[in-house]
Amino acid sequence: MVLVFKTNVNTLSKVQRITPKLNRLFPNSKWNFDLEDCDRILRFESDNNIMKEIIILMKVLGFECEAL
């Protein structure tokens, strides 16, 4: 399952701040940010529907995150 989110993560340093938490909470998922896209896309590949968990985590970390 591929999940796509619009975020406000706009720098590599912010991605580096988020990385350990995403890797720890979703160890069996592949993910990446597209910082050059106008929507600052976060893509997740996962066997499970973890959409709500990702949105909650991103908001807890202080970022906007909306499913597309």
PDB file of N, CA and C in Angstrom:
ATOM      1  N   MET A   1       0.842  -1.165   0.000  1.00  0.00           N
ATOM      2  CA  MET A   1       0.000   0.000   0.000  1.00  0.00           C
ATOM      3  C   MET A   1       0.894   1.237   0.000  1.00  0.00           C
ATOM      4  N   VAL A   2       0.594   2.179  -0.883  1.00  0.00           N
ATOM      5  CA  VAL A   2       1.340   3.435  -0.947  1.00  0.00           C
ATOM      6  C   VAL A   2       0.461   4.543  -0.385  1.00  0.00           C
ATOM      7  N   LEU A   3       1.001   5.245   0.578  1.00  0.00           N
ATOM      8  CA  LEU A   3       0.304   6.366   1.207  1.00  0.00           C
ATOM      9  C   LEU A   3       1.039   7.640   0.837  1.00  0.00           C
ATOM     10  N   VAL A   4       0.303   8.687   0.477  1.00  0.00           N
ATOM     11  CA  VAL A   4       0.911   9.949   0.053  1.00  0.00           C
ATOM     12  C   VAL A   4       0.332  11.076   0.896  1.00  0.00           C
ATOM     13  N   PHE A   5       1.234  11.921   1.404  1.00  0.00           N
ATOM     14  CA  PHE A   5       0.836  13.013   2.289  1.00  0.00           C
ATOM     15  C   PHE A   5       1.432  14.336   1.820  1.00  0.00           C
ATOM     16  N   LYS A   6       0.671  15.399   2.028  1.00  0.00           N
ATOM     17  CA  LYS A   6       1.157  16.761   1.847  1.00  0.00           C
ATOM     18  C   LYS A   6       1.676  17.210   3.207  1.00  0.00           C
ATOM     19  N   THR A   7       2.890  17.769   3.255  1.00  0.00           N
ATOM     20  CA  THR A   7       3.469  18.207   4.527  1.00  0.00           C
ATOM     21  C   THR A   7       4.035  19.619   4.392  1.00  0.00           C
ATOM     22  N   ASN A   8       4.522  20.138   5.488  1.00  0.00           N
ATOM     23  CA  ASN A   8       5.245  21.411   5.459  1.00  0.00           C
ATOM     24  C   ASN A   8       6.729  21.196   5.807  1.00  0.00           C
ATOM     25  N   VAL A   9       7.209  19.992   5.636  1.00  0.00           N
ATOM     26  CA  VAL A   9       8.625  19.669   5.870  1.00  0.00           C
ATOM     27  C   VAL A   9       9.397  20.172   4.655  1.00  0.00           C
ATOM     28  N   ASN A  10      10.209  21.213   4.851  1.00  0.00           N
ATOM     29  CA  ASN A  10      10.814  21.873   3.697  1.00  0.00           C
ATOM     30  C   ASN A  10      12.337  21.922   3.692  1.00  0.00           C
ATOM     31  N   THR A  11      12.975  21.275   4.653  1.00  0.00           N
ATOM     32  CA  THR A  11      14.439  21.262   4.662  1.00  0.00           C
ATOM     33  C   THR A  11      14.959  19.872   5.026  1.00  0.00           C
ATOM     34  N   LEU A  12      16.168  19.616   4.610  1.00  0.00           N
ATOM     35  CA  LEU A  12      16.811  18.347   4.917  1.00  0.00           C
ATOM     36  C   LEU A  12      17.025  18.191   6.419  1.00  0.00           C
ATOM     37  N   SER A  13      17.297  19.270   7.114  1.00  0.00           N
ATOM     38  CA  SER A  13      17.506  19.180   8.564  1.00  0.00           C
ATOM     39  C   SER A  13      16.218  18.738   9.275  1.00  0.00           C
ATOM     40  N   LYS A  14      15.071  19.155   8.771  1.00  0.00           N
ATOM     41  CA  LYS A  14      13.803  18.700   9.358  1.00  0.00           C
ATOM     42  C   LYS A  14      13.583  17.219   9.073  1.00  0.00           C
ATOM     43  N   VAL A  15      13.928  16.788   7.873  1.00  0.00           N
ATOM     44  CA  VAL A  15      13.817  15.358   7.534  1.00  0.00           C
ATOM     45  C   VAL A  15      14.714  14.550   8.463  1.00  0.00           C
ATOM     46  N   GLN A  16      15.918  15.040   8.705  1.00  0.00           N
ATOM     47  CA  GLN A  16      16.853  14.331   9.576  1.00  0.00           C
ATOM     48  C   GLN A  16      16.337  14.266  11.012  1.00  0.00           C
ATOM     49  N   ARG A  17      15.582  15.268  11.428  1.00  0.00           N
ATOM     50  CA  ARG A  17      14.990  15.265  12.768  1.00  0.00           C
ATOM     51  C   ARG A  17      13.859  14.236  12.876  1.00  0.00           C
ATOM     52  N   ILE A  18      13.134  14.050  11.786  1.00  0.00           N
ATOM     53  CA  ILE A  18      11.989  13.133  11.752  1.00  0.00           C
ATOM     54  C   ILE A  18      12.430  11.679  11.543  1.00  0.00           C
ATOM     55  N   THR A  19      13.502  11.467  10.813  1.00  0.00           N
ATOM     56  CA  THR A  19      13.936  10.140  10.383  1.00  0.00           C
ATOM     57  C   THR A  19      13.993   9.094  11.498  1.00  0.00           C
ATOM     58  N   PRO A  20      14.663   9.349  12.627  1.00  0.00           N
ATOM     59  CA  PRO A  20      14.749   8.293  13.650  1.00  0.00           C
ATOM     60  C   PRO A  20      13.379   7.858  14.179  1.00  0.00           C
ATOM     61  N   LYS A  21      12.470   8.806  14.284  1.00  0.00           N
ATOM     62  CA  LYS A  21      11.142   8.477  14.804  1.00  0.00           C
ATOM     63  C   LYS A  21      10.347   7.645  13.807  1.00  0.00           C
ATOM     64  N   LEU A  22      10.394   8.010  12.529  1.00  0.00           N
ATOM     65  CA  LEU A  22       9.688   7.235  11.508  1.00  0.00           C
ATOM     66  C   LEU A  22      10.263   5.825  11.416  1.00  0.00           C
ATOM     67  N   ASN A  23      11.586   5.728  11.433  1.00  0.00           N
ATOM     68  CA  ASN A  23      12.220   4.409  11.338  1.00  0.00           C
ATOM     69  C   ASN A  23      11.907   3.534  12.545  1.00  0.00           C
ATOM     70  N   ARG A  24      11.843   4.139  13.724  1.00  0.00           N
ATOM     71  CA  ARG A  24      11.573   3.372  14.931  1.00  0.00           C
ATOM     72  C   ARG A  24      10.108   2.919  15.001  1.00  0.00           C
ATOM     73  N   LEU A  25       9.199   3.808  14.648  1.00  0.00           N
ATOM     74  CA  LEU A  25       7.773   3.476  14.766  1.00  0.00           C
ATOM     75  C   LEU A  25       7.241   2.643  13.602  1.00  0.00           C
ATOM     76  N   PHE A  26       7.883   2.752  12.438  1.00  0.00           N
ATOM     77  CA  PHE A  26       7.422   2.027  11.253  1.00  0.00           C
ATOM     78  C   PHE A  26       8.594   1.282  10.611  1.00  0.00           C
ATOM     79  N   PRO A  27       9.176   0.318  11.325  1.00  0.00           N
ATOM     80  CA  PRO A  27      10.414  -0.330  10.857  1.00  0.00           C
ATOM     81  C   PRO A  27      10.255  -1.147   9.574  1.00  0.00           C
ATOM     82  N   ASN A  28       9.060  -1.586   9.256  1.00  0.00           N
ATOM     83  CA  ASN A  28       8.871  -2.419   8.063  1.00  0.00           C
ATOM     84  C   ASN A  28       8.343  -1.624   6.879  1.00  0.00           C
ATOM     85  N   SER A  29       8.435  -0.313   6.955  1.00  0.00           N
ATOM     86  CA  SER A  29       7.941   0.553   5.889  1.00  0.00           C
ATOM     87  C   SER A  29       9.098   1.244   5.188  1.00  0.00           C
ATOM     88  N   LYS A  30       8.861   1.584   3.927  1.00  0.00           N
ATOM     89  CA  LYS A  30       9.798   2.419   3.169  1.00  0.00           C
ATOM     90  C   LYS A  30       9.124   3.775   3.016  1.00  0.00           C
ATOM     91  N   TRP A  31       9.887   4.833   3.168  1.00  0.00           N
ATOM     92  CA  TRP A  31       9.307   6.168   3.043  1.00  0.00           C
ATOM     93  C   TRP A  31      10.343   7.134   2.498  1.00  0.00           C
ATOM     94  N   ASN A  32       9.852   8.249   1.946  1.00  0.00           N
ATOM     95  CA  ASN A  32      10.744   9.315   1.493  1.00  0.00           C
ATOM     96  C   ASN A  32       9.973  10.626   1.384  1.00  0.00           C
ATOM     97  N   PHE A  33      10.715  11.711   1.435  1.00  0.00           N
ATOM     98  CA  PHE A  33      10.152  13.042   1.244  1.00  0.00           C
ATOM     99  C   PHE A  33      10.580  13.554  -0.124  1.00  0.00           C
ATOM    100  N   ASP A  34       9.692  14.272  -0.790  1.00  0.00           N
ATOM    101  CA  ASP A  34      10.028  14.996  -2.015  1.00  0.00           C
ATOM    102  C   ASP A  34       9.955  16.473  -1.673  1.00  0.00           C
ATOM    103  N   LEU A  35      11.084  17.039  -1.284  1.00  0.00           N
ATOM    104  CA  LEU A  35      11.132  18.428  -0.844  1.00  0.00           C
ATOM    105  C   LEU A  35      11.026  19.402  -2.005  1.00  0.00           C
ATOM    106  N   GLU A  36      11.215  18.930  -3.216  1.00  0.00           N
ATOM    107  CA  GLU A  36      11.132  19.815  -4.377  1.00  0.00           C
ATOM    108  C   GLU A  36       9.709  19.963  -4.885  1.00  0.00           C
ATOM    109  N   ASP A  37       8.829  19.066  -4.492  1.00  0.00           N
ATOM    110  CA  ASP A  37       7.417  19.165  -4.861  1.00  0.00           C
ATOM    111  C   ASP A  37       6.783  20.306  -4.063  1.00  0.00           C
ATOM    112  N   CYS A  38       5.857  21.031  -4.665  1.00  0.00           N
ATOM    113  CA  CYS A  38       5.230  22.167  -3.969  1.00  0.00           C
ATOM    114  C   CYS A  38       4.455  21.736  -2.731  1.00  0.00           C
ATOM    115  N   ASP A  39       4.044  20.469  -2.671  1.00  0.00           N
ATOM    116  CA  ASP A  39       3.311  19.950  -1.514  1.00  0.00           C
ATOM    117  C   ASP A  39       4.208  19.247  -0.507  1.00  0.00           C
ATOM    118  N   ARG A  40       5.530  19.283  -0.717  1.00  0.00           N
ATOM    119  CA  ARG A  40       6.489  18.636   0.214  1.00  0.00           C
ATOM    120  C   ARG A  40       6.020  17.226   0.549  1.00  0.00           C
ATOM    121  N   ILE A  41       5.906  16.402  -0.464  1.00  0.00           N
ATOM    122  CA  ILE A  41       5.283  15.087  -0.386  1.00  0.00           C
ATOM    123  C   ILE A  41       6.069  14.124   0.502  1.00  0.00           C
ATOM    124  N   LEU A  42       5.335  13.400   1.336  1.00  0.00           N
ATOM    125  CA  LEU A  42       5.851  12.258   2.086  1.00  0.00           C
ATOM    126  C   LEU A  42       5.152  11.024   1.528  1.00  0.00           C
ATOM    127  N   ARG A  43       5.940  10.066   1.018  1.00  0.00           N
ATOM    128  CA  ARG A  43       5.390   8.812   0.491  1.00  0.00           C
ATOM    129  C   ARG A  43       5.790   7.675   1.408  1.00  0.00           C
ATOM    130  N   PHE A  44       4.833   6.836   1.716  1.00  0.00           N
ATOM    131  CA  PHE A  44       5.055   5.666   2.561  1.00  0.00           C
ATOM    132  C   PHE A  44       4.643   4.425   1.807  1.00  0.00           C
ATOM    133  N   GLU A  45       5.469   3.398   1.852  1.00  0.00           N
ATOM    134  CA  GLU A  45       5.093   2.069   1.364  1.00  0.00           C
ATOM    135  C   GLU A  45       5.024   1.169   2.586  1.00  0.00           C
ATOM    136  N   SER A  46       3.847   0.582   2.787  1.00  0.00           N
ATOM    137  CA  SER A  46       3.634  -0.249   3.966  1.00  0.00           C
ATOM    138  C   SER A  46       2.646  -1.354   3.646  1.00  0.00           C
ATOM    139  N   ASP A  47       2.770  -2.456   4.365  1.00  0.00           N
ATOM    140  CA  ASP A  47       1.801  -3.550   4.216  1.00  0.00           C
ATOM    141  C   ASP A  47       0.509  -3.246   4.966  1.00  0.00           C
ATOM    142  N   ASN A  48       0.554  -2.271   5.862  1.00  0.00           N
ATOM    143  CA  ASN A  48      -0.609  -1.942   6.689  1.00  0.00           C
ATOM    144  C   ASN A  48      -1.091  -0.519   6.402  1.00  0.00           C
ATOM    145  N   ASN A  49      -2.348  -0.273   6.703  1.00  0.00           N
ATOM    146  CA  ASN A  49      -2.872   1.077   6.579  1.00  0.00           C
ATOM    147  C   ASN A  49      -2.536   1.838   7.862  1.00  0.00           C
ATOM    148  N   ILE A  50      -1.468   2.619   7.801  1.00  0.00           N
ATOM    149  CA  ILE A  50      -0.986   3.349   8.971  1.00  0.00           C
ATOM    150  C   ILE A  50      -1.178   4.856   8.792  1.00  0.00           C
ATOM    151  N   MET A  51      -2.124   5.224   7.960  1.00  0.00           N
ATOM    152  CA  MET A  51      -2.340   6.630   7.626  1.00  0.00           C
ATOM    153  C   MET A  51      -2.567   7.484   8.874  1.00  0.00           C
ATOM    154  N   LYS A  52      -3.468   7.088   9.735  1.00  0.00           N
ATOM    155  CA  LYS A  52      -3.785   7.886  10.926  1.00  0.00           C
ATOM    156  C   LYS A  52      -2.579   8.022  11.838  1.00  0.00           C
ATOM    157  N   GLU A  53      -1.831   6.934  11.999  1.00  0.00           N
ATOM    158  CA  GLU A  53      -0.651   6.964  12.870  1.00  0.00           C
ATOM    159  C   GLU A  53       0.409   7.932  12.355  1.00  0.00           C
ATOM    160  N   ILE A  54       0.603   7.965  11.040  1.00  0.00           N
ATOM    161  CA  ILE A  54       1.592   8.876  10.452  1.00  0.00           C
ATOM    162  C   ILE A  54       1.160  10.320  10.668  1.00  0.00           C
ATOM    163  N   ILE A  55      -0.100  10.615  10.408  1.00  0.00           N
ATOM    164  CA  ILE A  55      -0.604  11.979  10.581  1.00  0.00           C
ATOM    165  C   ILE A  55      -0.457  12.427  12.033  1.00  0.00           C
ATOM    166  N   ILE A  56      -0.818  11.564  12.970  1.00  0.00           N
ATOM    167  CA  ILE A  56      -0.702  11.905  14.391  1.00  0.00           C
ATOM    168  C   ILE A  56       0.749  12.151  14.773  1.00  0.00           C
ATOM    169  N   LEU A  57       1.658  11.269  14.349  1.00  0.00           N
ATOM    170  CA  LEU A  57       3.078  11.438  14.672  1.00  0.00           C
ATOM    171  C   LEU A  57       3.609  12.756  14.123  1.00  0.00           C
ATOM    172  N   MET A  58       3.311  13.045  12.877  1.00  0.00           N
ATOM    173  CA  MET A  58       3.813  14.279  12.267  1.00  0.00           C
ATOM    174  C   MET A  58       3.285  15.503  13.019  1.00  0.00           C
ATOM    175  N   LYS A  59       2.032  15.476  13.430  1.00  0.00           N
ATOM    176  CA  LYS A  59       1.467  16.608  14.166  1.00  0.00           C
ATOM    177  C   LYS A  59       2.092  16.734  15.543  1.00  0.00           C
ATOM    178  N   VAL A  60       2.359  15.595  16.201  1.00  0.00           N
ATOM    179  CA  VAL A  60       3.036  15.618  17.498  1.00  0.00           C
ATOM    180  C   VAL A  60       4.435  16.230  17.362  1.00  0.00           C
ATOM    181  N   LEU A  61       5.085  15.958  16.238  1.00  0.00           N
ATOM    182  CA  LEU A  61       6.424  16.499  15.993  1.00  0.00           C
ATOM    183  C   LEU A  61       6.392  17.963  15.556  1.00  0.00           C
ATOM    184  N   GLY A  62       5.191  18.511  15.365  1.00  0.00           N
ATOM    185  CA  GLY A  62       5.058  19.930  15.035  1.00  0.00           C
ATOM    186  C   GLY A  62       4.933  20.229  13.552  1.00  0.00           C
ATOM    187  N   PHE A  63       4.592  19.228  12.750  1.00  0.00           N
ATOM    188  CA  PHE A  63       4.488  19.430  11.308  1.00  0.00           C
ATOM    189  C   PHE A  63       3.046  19.236  10.835  1.00  0.00           C
ATOM    190  N   GLU A  64       2.730  19.906   9.741  1.00  0.00           N
ATOM    191  CA  GLU A  64       1.443  19.675   9.089  1.00  0.00           C
ATOM    192  C   GLU A  64       1.562  18.414   8.247  1.00  0.00           C
ATOM    193  N   CYS A  65       0.492  17.643   8.191  1.00  0.00           N
ATOM    194  CA  CYS A  65       0.497  16.414   7.423  1.00  0.00           C
ATOM    195  C   CYS A  65      -0.942  16.087   7.046  1.00  0.00           C
ATOM    196  N   GLU A  66      -1.190  15.990   5.739  1.00  0.00           N
ATOM    197  CA  GLU A  66      -2.540  15.762   5.237  1.00  0.00           C
ATOM    198  C   GLU A  66      -2.494  14.691   4.155  1.00  0.00           C
ATOM    199  N   ALA A  67      -3.368  13.722   4.257  1.00  0.00           N
ATOM    200  CA  ALA A  67      -3.420  12.649   3.255  1.00  0.00           C
ATOM    201  C   ALA A  67      -3.888  13.208   1.916  1.00  0.00           C
ATOM    202  N   LEU A  68      -3.271  12.731   0.851  1.00  0.00           N
ATOM    203  CA  LEU A  68      -3.689  13.119  -0.503  1.00  0.00           C
ATOM    204  C   LEU A  68      -4.350  11.948  -1.193  1.00  0.00           C
TER     205      LEU A  68
END
